[in-house]
mmCIF file of C-alpha atoms (C1' of nucleotides) and ligand atoms in Angstrom:
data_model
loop_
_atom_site.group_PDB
_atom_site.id
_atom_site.type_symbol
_atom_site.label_atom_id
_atom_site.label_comp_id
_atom_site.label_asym_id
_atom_site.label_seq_id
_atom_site.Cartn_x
_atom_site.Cartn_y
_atom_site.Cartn_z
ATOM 1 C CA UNK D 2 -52.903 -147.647 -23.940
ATOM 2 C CA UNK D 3 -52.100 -146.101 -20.560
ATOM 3 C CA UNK D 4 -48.600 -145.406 -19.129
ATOM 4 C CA UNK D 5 -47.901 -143.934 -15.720
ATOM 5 C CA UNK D 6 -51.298 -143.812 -14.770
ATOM 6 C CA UNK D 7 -52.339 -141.694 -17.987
ATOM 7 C CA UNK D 8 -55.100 -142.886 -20.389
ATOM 8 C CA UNK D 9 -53.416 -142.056 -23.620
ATOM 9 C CA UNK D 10 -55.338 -140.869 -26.489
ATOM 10 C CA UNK D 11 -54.937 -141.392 -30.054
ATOM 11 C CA UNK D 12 -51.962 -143.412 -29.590
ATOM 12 C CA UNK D 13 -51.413 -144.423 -33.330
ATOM 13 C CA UNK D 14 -51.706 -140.440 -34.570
ATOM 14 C CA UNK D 15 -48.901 -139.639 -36.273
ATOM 15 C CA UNK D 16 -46.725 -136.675 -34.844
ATOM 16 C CA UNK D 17 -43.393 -136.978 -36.932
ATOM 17 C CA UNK D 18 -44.531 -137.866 -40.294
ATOM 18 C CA UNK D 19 -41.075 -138.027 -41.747
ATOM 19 C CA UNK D 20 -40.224 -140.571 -39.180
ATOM 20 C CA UNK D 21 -43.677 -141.992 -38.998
ATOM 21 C CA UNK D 22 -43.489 -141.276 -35.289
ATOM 22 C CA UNK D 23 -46.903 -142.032 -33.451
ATOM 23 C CA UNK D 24 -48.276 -140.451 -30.677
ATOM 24 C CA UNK D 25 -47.725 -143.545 -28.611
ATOM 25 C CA UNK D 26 -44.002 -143.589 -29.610
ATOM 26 C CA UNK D 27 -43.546 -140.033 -28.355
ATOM 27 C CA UNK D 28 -45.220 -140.462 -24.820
ATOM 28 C CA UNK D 29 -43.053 -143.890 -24.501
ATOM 29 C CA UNK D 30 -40.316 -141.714 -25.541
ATOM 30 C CA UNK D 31 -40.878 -139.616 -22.516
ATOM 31 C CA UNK D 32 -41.513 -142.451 -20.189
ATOM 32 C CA UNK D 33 -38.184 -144.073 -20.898
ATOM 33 C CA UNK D 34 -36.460 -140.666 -21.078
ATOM 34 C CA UNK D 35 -38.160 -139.496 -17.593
ATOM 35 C CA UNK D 36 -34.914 -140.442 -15.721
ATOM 36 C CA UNK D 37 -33.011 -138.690 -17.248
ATOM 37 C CA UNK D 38 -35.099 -135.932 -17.841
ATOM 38 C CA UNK D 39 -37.226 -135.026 -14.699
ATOM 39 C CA UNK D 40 -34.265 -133.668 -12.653
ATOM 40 C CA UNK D 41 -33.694 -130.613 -15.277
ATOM 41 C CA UNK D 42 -37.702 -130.298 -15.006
ATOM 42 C CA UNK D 43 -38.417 -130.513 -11.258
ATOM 43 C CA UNK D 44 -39.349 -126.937 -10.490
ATOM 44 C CA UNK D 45 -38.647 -124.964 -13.251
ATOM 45 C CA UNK D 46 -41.726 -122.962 -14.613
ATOM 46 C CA UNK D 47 -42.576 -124.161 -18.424
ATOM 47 C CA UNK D 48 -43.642 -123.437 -21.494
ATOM 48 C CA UNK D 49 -45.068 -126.332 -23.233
ATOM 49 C CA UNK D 50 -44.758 -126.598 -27.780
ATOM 50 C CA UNK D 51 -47.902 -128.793 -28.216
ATOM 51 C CA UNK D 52 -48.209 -130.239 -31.498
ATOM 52 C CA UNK D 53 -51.570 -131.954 -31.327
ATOM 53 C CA UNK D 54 -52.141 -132.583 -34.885
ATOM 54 C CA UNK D 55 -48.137 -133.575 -35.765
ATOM 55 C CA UNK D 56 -45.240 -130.854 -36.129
ATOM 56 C CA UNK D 57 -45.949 -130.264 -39.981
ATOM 57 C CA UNK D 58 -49.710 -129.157 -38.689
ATOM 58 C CA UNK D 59 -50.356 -125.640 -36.715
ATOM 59 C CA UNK D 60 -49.014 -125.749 -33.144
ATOM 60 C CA UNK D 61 -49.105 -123.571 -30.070
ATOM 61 C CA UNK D 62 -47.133 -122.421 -27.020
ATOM 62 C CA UNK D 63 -48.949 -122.964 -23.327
ATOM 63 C CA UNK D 64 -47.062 -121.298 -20.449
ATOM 64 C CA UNK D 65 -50.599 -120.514 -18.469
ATOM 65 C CA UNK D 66 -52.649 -123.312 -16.650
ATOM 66 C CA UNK D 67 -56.121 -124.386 -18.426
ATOM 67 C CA UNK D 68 -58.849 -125.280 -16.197
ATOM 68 C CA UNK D 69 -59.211 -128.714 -17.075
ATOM 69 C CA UNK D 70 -55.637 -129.277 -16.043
ATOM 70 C CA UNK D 71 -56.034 -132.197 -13.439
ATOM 71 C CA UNK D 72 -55.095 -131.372 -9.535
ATOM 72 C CA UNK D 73 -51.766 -133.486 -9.619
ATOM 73 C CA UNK D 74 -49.983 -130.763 -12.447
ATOM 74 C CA UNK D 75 -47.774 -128.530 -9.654
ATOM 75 C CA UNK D 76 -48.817 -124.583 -10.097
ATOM 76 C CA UNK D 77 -47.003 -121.516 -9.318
ATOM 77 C CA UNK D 78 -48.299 -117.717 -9.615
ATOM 78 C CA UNK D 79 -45.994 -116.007 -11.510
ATOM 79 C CA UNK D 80 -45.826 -111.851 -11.474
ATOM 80 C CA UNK D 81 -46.043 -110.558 -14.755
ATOM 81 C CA UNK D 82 -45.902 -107.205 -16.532
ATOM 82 C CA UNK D 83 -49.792 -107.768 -17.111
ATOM 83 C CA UNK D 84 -50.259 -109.200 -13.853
ATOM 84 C CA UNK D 85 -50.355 -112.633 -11.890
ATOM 85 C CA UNK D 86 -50.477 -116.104 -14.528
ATOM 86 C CA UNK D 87 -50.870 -119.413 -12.800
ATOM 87 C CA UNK D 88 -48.511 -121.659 -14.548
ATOM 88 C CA UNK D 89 -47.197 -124.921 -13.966
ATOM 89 C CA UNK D 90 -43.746 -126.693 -13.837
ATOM 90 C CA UNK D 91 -42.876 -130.569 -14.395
ATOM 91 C CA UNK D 92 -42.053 -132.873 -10.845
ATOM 92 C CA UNK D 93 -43.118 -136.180 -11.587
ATOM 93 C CA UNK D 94 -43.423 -139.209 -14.388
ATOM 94 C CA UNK D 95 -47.332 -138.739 -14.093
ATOM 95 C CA UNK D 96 -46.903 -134.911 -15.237
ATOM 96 C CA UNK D 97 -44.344 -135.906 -18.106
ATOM 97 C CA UNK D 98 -46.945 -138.410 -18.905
ATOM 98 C CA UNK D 99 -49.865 -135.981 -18.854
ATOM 99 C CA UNK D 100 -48.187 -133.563 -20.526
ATOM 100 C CA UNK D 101 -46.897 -135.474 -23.487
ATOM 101 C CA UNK D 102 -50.583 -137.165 -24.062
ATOM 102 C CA UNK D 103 -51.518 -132.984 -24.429
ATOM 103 C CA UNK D 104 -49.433 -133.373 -27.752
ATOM 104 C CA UNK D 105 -46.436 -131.982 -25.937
ATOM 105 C CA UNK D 106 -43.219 -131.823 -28.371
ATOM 106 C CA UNK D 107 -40.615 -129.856 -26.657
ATOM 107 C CA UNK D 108 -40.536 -128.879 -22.755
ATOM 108 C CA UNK D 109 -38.645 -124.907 -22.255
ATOM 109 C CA UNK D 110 -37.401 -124.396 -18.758
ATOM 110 C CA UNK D 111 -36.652 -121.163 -16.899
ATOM 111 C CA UNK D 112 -33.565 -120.507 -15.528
ATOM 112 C CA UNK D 113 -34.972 -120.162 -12.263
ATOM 113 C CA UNK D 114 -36.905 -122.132 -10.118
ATOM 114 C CA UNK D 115 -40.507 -121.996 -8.395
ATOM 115 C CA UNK D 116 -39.807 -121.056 -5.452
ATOM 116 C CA UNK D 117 -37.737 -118.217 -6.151
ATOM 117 C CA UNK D 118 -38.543 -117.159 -9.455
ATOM 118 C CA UNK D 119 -36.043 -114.508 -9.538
ATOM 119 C CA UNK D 120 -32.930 -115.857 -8.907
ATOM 120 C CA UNK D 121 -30.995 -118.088 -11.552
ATOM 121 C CA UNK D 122 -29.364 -121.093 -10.505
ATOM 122 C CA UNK D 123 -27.594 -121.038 -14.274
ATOM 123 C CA UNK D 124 -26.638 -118.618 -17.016
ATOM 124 C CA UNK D 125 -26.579 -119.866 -20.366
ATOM 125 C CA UNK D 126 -25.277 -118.537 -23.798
ATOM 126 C CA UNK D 127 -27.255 -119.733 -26.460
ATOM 127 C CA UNK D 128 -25.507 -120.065 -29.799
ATOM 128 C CA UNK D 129 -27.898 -119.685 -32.984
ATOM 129 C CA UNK D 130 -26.239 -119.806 -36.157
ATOM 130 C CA UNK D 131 -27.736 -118.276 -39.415
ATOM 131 C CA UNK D 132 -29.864 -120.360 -41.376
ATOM 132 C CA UNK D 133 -27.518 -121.908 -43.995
ATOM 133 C CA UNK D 134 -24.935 -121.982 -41.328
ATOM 134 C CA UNK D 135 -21.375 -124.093 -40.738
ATOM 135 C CA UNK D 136 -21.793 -126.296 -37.977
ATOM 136 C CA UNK D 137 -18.229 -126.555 -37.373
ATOM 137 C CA UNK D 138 -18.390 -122.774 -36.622
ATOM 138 C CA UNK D 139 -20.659 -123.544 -33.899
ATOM 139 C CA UNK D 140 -18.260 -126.285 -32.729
ATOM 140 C CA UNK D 141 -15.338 -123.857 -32.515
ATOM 141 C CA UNK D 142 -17.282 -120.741 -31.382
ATOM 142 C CA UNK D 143 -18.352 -123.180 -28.095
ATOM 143 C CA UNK D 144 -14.898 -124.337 -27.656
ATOM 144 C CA UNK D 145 -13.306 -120.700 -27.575
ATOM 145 C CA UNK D 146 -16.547 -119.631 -25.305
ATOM 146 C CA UNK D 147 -15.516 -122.835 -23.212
ATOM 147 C CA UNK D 148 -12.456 -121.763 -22.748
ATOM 148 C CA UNK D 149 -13.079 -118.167 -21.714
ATOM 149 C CA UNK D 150 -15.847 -118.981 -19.169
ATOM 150 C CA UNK D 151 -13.031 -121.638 -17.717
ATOM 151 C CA UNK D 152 -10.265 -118.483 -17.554
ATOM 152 C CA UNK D 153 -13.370 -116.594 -15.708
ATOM 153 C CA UNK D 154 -13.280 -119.760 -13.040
ATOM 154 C CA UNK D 155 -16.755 -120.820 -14.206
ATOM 155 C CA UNK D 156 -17.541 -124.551 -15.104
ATOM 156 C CA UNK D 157 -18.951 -124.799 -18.917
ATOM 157 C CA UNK D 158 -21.817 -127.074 -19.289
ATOM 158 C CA UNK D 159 -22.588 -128.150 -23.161
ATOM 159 C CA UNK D 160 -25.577 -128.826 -24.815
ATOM 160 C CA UNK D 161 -27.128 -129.789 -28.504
ATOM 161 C CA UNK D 162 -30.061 -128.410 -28.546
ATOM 162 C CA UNK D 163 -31.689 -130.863 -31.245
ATOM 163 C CA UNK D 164 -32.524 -128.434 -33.920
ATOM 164 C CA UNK D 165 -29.521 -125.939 -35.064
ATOM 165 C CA UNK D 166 -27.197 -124.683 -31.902
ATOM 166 C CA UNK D 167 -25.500 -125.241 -28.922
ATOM 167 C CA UNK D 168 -26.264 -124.195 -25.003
ATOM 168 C CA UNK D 169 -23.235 -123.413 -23.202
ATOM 169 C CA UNK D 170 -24.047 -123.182 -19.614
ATOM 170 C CA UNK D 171 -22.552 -122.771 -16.315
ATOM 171 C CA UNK D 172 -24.775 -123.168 -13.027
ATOM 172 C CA UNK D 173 -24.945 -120.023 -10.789
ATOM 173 C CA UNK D 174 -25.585 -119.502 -6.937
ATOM 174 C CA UNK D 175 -29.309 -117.767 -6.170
ATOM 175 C CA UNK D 176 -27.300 -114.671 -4.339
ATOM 176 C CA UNK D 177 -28.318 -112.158 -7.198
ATOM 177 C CA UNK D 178 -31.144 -111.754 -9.311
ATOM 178 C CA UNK D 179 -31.565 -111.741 -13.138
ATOM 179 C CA UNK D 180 -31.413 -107.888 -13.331
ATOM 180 C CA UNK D 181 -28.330 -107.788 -11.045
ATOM 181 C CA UNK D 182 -26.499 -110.261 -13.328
ATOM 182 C CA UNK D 183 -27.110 -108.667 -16.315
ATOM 183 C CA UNK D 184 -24.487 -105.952 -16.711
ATOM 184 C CA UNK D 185 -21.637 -108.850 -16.135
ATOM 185 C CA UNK D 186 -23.213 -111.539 -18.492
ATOM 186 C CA UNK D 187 -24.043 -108.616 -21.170
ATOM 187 C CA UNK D 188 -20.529 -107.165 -20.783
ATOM 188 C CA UNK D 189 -19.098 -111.329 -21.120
ATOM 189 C CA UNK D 190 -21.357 -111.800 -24.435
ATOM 190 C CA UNK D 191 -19.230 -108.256 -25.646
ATOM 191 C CA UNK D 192 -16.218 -109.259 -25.086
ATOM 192 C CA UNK D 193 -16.457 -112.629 -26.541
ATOM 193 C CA UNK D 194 -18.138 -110.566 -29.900
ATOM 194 C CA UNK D 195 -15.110 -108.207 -29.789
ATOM 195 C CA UNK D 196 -12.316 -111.181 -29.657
ATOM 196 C CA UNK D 197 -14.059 -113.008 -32.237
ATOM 197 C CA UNK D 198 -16.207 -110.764 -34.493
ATOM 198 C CA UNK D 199 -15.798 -113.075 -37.646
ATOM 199 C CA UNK D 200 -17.647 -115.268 -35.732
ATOM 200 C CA UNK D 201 -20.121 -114.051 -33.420
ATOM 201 C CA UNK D 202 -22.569 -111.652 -33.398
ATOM 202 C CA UNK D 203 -25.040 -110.513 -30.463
ATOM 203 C CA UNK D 204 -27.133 -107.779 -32.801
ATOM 204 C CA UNK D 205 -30.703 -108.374 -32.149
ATOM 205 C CA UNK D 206 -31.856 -107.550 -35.258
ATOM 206 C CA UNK D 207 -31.406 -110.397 -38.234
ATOM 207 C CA UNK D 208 -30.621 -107.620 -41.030
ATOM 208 C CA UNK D 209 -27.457 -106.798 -38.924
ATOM 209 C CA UNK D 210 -26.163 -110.022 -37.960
ATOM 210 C CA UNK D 211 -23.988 -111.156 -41.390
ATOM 211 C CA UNK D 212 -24.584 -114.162 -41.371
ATOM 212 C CA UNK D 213 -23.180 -114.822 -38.294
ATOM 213 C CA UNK D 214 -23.630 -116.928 -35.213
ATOM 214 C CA UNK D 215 -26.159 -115.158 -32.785
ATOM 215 C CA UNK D 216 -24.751 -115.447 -29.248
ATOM 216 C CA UNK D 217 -27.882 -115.004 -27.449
ATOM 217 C CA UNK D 218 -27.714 -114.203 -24.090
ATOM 218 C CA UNK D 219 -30.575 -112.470 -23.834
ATOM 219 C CA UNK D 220 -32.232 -115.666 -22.476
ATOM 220 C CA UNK D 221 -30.438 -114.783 -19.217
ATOM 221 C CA UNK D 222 -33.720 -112.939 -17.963
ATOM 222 C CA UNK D 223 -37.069 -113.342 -15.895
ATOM 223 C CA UNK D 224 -39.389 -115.331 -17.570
ATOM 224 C CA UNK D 225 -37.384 -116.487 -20.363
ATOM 225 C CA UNK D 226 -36.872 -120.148 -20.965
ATOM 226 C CA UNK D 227 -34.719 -121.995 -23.125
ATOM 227 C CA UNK D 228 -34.953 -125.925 -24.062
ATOM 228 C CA UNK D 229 -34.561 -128.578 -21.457
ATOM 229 C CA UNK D 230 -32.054 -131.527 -21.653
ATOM 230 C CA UNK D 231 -34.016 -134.504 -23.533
ATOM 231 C CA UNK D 232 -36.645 -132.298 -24.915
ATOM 232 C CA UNK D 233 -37.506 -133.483 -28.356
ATOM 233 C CA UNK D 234 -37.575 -131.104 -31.127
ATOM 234 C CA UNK D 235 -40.124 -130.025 -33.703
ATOM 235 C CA UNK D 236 -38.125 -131.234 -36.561
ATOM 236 C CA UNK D 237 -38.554 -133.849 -39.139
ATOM 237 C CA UNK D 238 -35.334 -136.002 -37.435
ATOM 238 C CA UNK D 239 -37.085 -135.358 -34.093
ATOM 239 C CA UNK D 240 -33.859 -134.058 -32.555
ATOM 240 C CA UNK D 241 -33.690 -134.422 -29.005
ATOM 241 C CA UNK D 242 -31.175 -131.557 -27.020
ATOM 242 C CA UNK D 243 -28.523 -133.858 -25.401
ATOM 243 C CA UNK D 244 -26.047 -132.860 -22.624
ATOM 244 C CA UNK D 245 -22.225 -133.654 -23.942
ATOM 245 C CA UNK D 246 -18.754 -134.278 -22.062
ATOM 246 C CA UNK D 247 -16.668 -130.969 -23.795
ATOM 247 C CA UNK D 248 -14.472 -134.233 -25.348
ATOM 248 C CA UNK D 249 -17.512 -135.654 -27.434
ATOM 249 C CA UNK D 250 -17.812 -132.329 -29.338
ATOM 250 C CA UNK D 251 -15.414 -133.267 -32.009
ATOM 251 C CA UNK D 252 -17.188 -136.248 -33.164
ATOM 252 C CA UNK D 253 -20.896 -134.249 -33.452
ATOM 253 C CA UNK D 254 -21.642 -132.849 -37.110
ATOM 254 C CA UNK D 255 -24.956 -131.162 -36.403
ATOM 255 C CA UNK D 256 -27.437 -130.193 -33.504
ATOM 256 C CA UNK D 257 -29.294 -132.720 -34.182
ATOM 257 C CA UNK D 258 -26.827 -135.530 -33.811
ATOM 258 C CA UNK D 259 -28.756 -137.325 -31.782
ATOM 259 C CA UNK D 260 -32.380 -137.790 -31.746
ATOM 260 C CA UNK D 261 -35.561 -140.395 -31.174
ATOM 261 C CA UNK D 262 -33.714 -143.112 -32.904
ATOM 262 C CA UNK D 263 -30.384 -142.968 -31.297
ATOM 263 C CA UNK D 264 -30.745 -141.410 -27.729
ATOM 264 C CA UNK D 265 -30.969 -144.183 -25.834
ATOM 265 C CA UNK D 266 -27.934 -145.963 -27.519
ATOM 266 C CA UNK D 267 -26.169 -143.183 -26.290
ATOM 267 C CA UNK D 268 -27.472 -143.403 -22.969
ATOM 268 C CA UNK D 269 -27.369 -147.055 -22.875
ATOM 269 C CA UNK D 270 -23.517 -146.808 -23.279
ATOM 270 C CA UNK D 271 -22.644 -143.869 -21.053
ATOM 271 C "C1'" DG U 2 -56.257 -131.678 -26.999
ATOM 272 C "C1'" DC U 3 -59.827 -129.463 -25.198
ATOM 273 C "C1'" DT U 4 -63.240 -125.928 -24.408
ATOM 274 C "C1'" DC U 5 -66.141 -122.277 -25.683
ATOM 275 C "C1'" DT U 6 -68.587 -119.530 -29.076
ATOM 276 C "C1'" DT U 7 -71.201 -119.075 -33.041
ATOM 277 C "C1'" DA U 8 -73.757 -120.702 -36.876
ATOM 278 C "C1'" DT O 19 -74.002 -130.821 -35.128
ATOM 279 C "C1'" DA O 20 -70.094 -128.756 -36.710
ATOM 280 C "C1'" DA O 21 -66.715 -125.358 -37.725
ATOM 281 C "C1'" DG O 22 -63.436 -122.082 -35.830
ATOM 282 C "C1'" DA O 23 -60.771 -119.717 -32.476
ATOM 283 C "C1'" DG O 24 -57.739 -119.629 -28.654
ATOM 284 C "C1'" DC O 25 -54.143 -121.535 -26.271
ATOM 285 C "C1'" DA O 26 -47.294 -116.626 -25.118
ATOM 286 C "C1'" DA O 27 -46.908 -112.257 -24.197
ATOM 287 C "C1'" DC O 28 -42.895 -111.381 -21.957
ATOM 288 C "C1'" DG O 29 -38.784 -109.054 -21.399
ATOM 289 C "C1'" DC O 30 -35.245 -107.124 -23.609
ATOM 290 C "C1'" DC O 31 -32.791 -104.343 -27.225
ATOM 291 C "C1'" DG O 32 -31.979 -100.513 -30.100
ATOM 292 C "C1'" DC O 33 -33.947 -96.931 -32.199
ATOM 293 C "C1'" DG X 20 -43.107 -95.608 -27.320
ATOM 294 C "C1'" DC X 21 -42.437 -99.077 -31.064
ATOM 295 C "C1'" DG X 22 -40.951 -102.943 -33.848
ATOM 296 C "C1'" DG X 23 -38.035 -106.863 -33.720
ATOM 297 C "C1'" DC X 24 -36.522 -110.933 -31.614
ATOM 298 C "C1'" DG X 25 -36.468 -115.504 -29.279
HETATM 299 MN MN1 LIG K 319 -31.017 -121.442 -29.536
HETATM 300 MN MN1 LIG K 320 -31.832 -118.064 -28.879
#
DNA sequence: GCTCTTA
DNA sequence: TAAGAGCAACGCCGC
DNA sequence: GCGGCG
């Protein structure tokens, strides 16, 4: 088997055991998806959730090059705390391809982009709800955050992520950095705790939260990264995170709506 | 998935 | 020859 | 500075 130039390995392996999902299914999976995908990829800095041996076995996060990485995967230094990393980011169908055959689940993006890895071009606020939680909570708690971002003049962006929550972004012009938007995001994810405190929570610790939805925006920083659009997910329905018009929300019941098996209907239709 | 270390 | 380990640590929060 | 968190 070889797609996009890629000699794929193990091709009948299964990854998704509950769906019987094969290696080869998942890379084909991000060759149709690559369309769609690669624009929310080109860029960005990743982290990569391999899952060589199948999502039920051991996996690992990969943000730093390896050696053996071939010359066409795009690298970018990156300043950290403990000095310079070399990592990577996602510009082409070969990459997607490469990456996937590496037992590549789920792609996670940064907010910013490689060439100026400070400034965010979007600010997202990440609703987690508790395990156990009431999706429809979720629903409303995005509509109400919809409509307070839309009073601020910002445009709302929504997103299933695949697994559990929503995204609720807005893109952002690269005039500040992540430091010098964090007061005003920090004081928005406040505000919207204090108007609806049944609701939301943004304590960092779990103990403290009540069972509540976690609005994260804490992801709003350098170096963090968050899921990209038509990522799959690590979970037995192999959930895929799925960009939605604000009008389809009513008609989702979970986070994982839609997934492998129904994606491309979806897509097929829009 | 792949490499490197150690046995 | 094979088994086992490593592969993210970073940035933030609240204490 | 440290543990917790994603
Ligand atoms: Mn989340
Ligand atoms: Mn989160």
């Amino acid at each position: 088997m070889e797609i996009a130039g890629i000699k794929i390995s193990h091709p009948d392996k299964i990854i998704f055991p509950d769906l019987g999902l094969t290696k080869g299914e998942m890379v084909e999976y991000y060759e149709k998806i690559s369309e769609y995908m690669l624009p929310h990829l080109k860029n960005r800095p990743l982290t990569l959730l391999r899952f060589p041996d199948g999502i039920e076995a051991e996996g690992f996060h990969q943000k730093n090059v390896f050696d053996y990485f071939p010359d066409f995967i795009s690298r970018v230094e990156v300043p950290t705390e403990s000095g310079n990393k070399m990592q990577f980011y996602c510009d082409s169908l070969e990459s997607l391809i490469y990456f996937a055959n590496q037992g590549t689940v789920s792609f996670h993006t940064w907010l910013a982009r490689q060439d100026r890895l400070n400034e965010p071009d979007k600010v997202v606020f990440d609703l987690d709800p508790p395990d156990n939680g009431d999706f429809e909570e979720v629903k409303e708690s995005a509509q109400l955050i919809k409509k307070y971002l839309r009073k601020k003049g910002k445009k709302p962006q929504l997103m299933t992520t695949g697994k559990t929550g929503l995204h609720i972004w807005y893109p952002a012009q690269r005039v500040k950095t992540f430091d010098e938007r964090r007061d005003v995001i920090k004081s928005m994810a406040l505000e919207l705790e204090e108007m609806y405190p049944e609701l939301l929570t943004t304590e960092v610790r779990i103990e403290n939260r009540e069972n509540k939805i976690f609005l994260d925006y804490l992801r709003n920083a350098y170096g963090q990264t968050s899921v990209c659009p038509y990522s799959l997910r690590s979970n037995a329905s192999a959930g895929v995170a799925t960009p939605l018009e604000w009008s389809e929300l009513s008609a989702i019941d979970s986070a994982d709506h839609y997934t492998y098996q129904n994606i491309f209907r979806r897509l097929g239709q829009k």
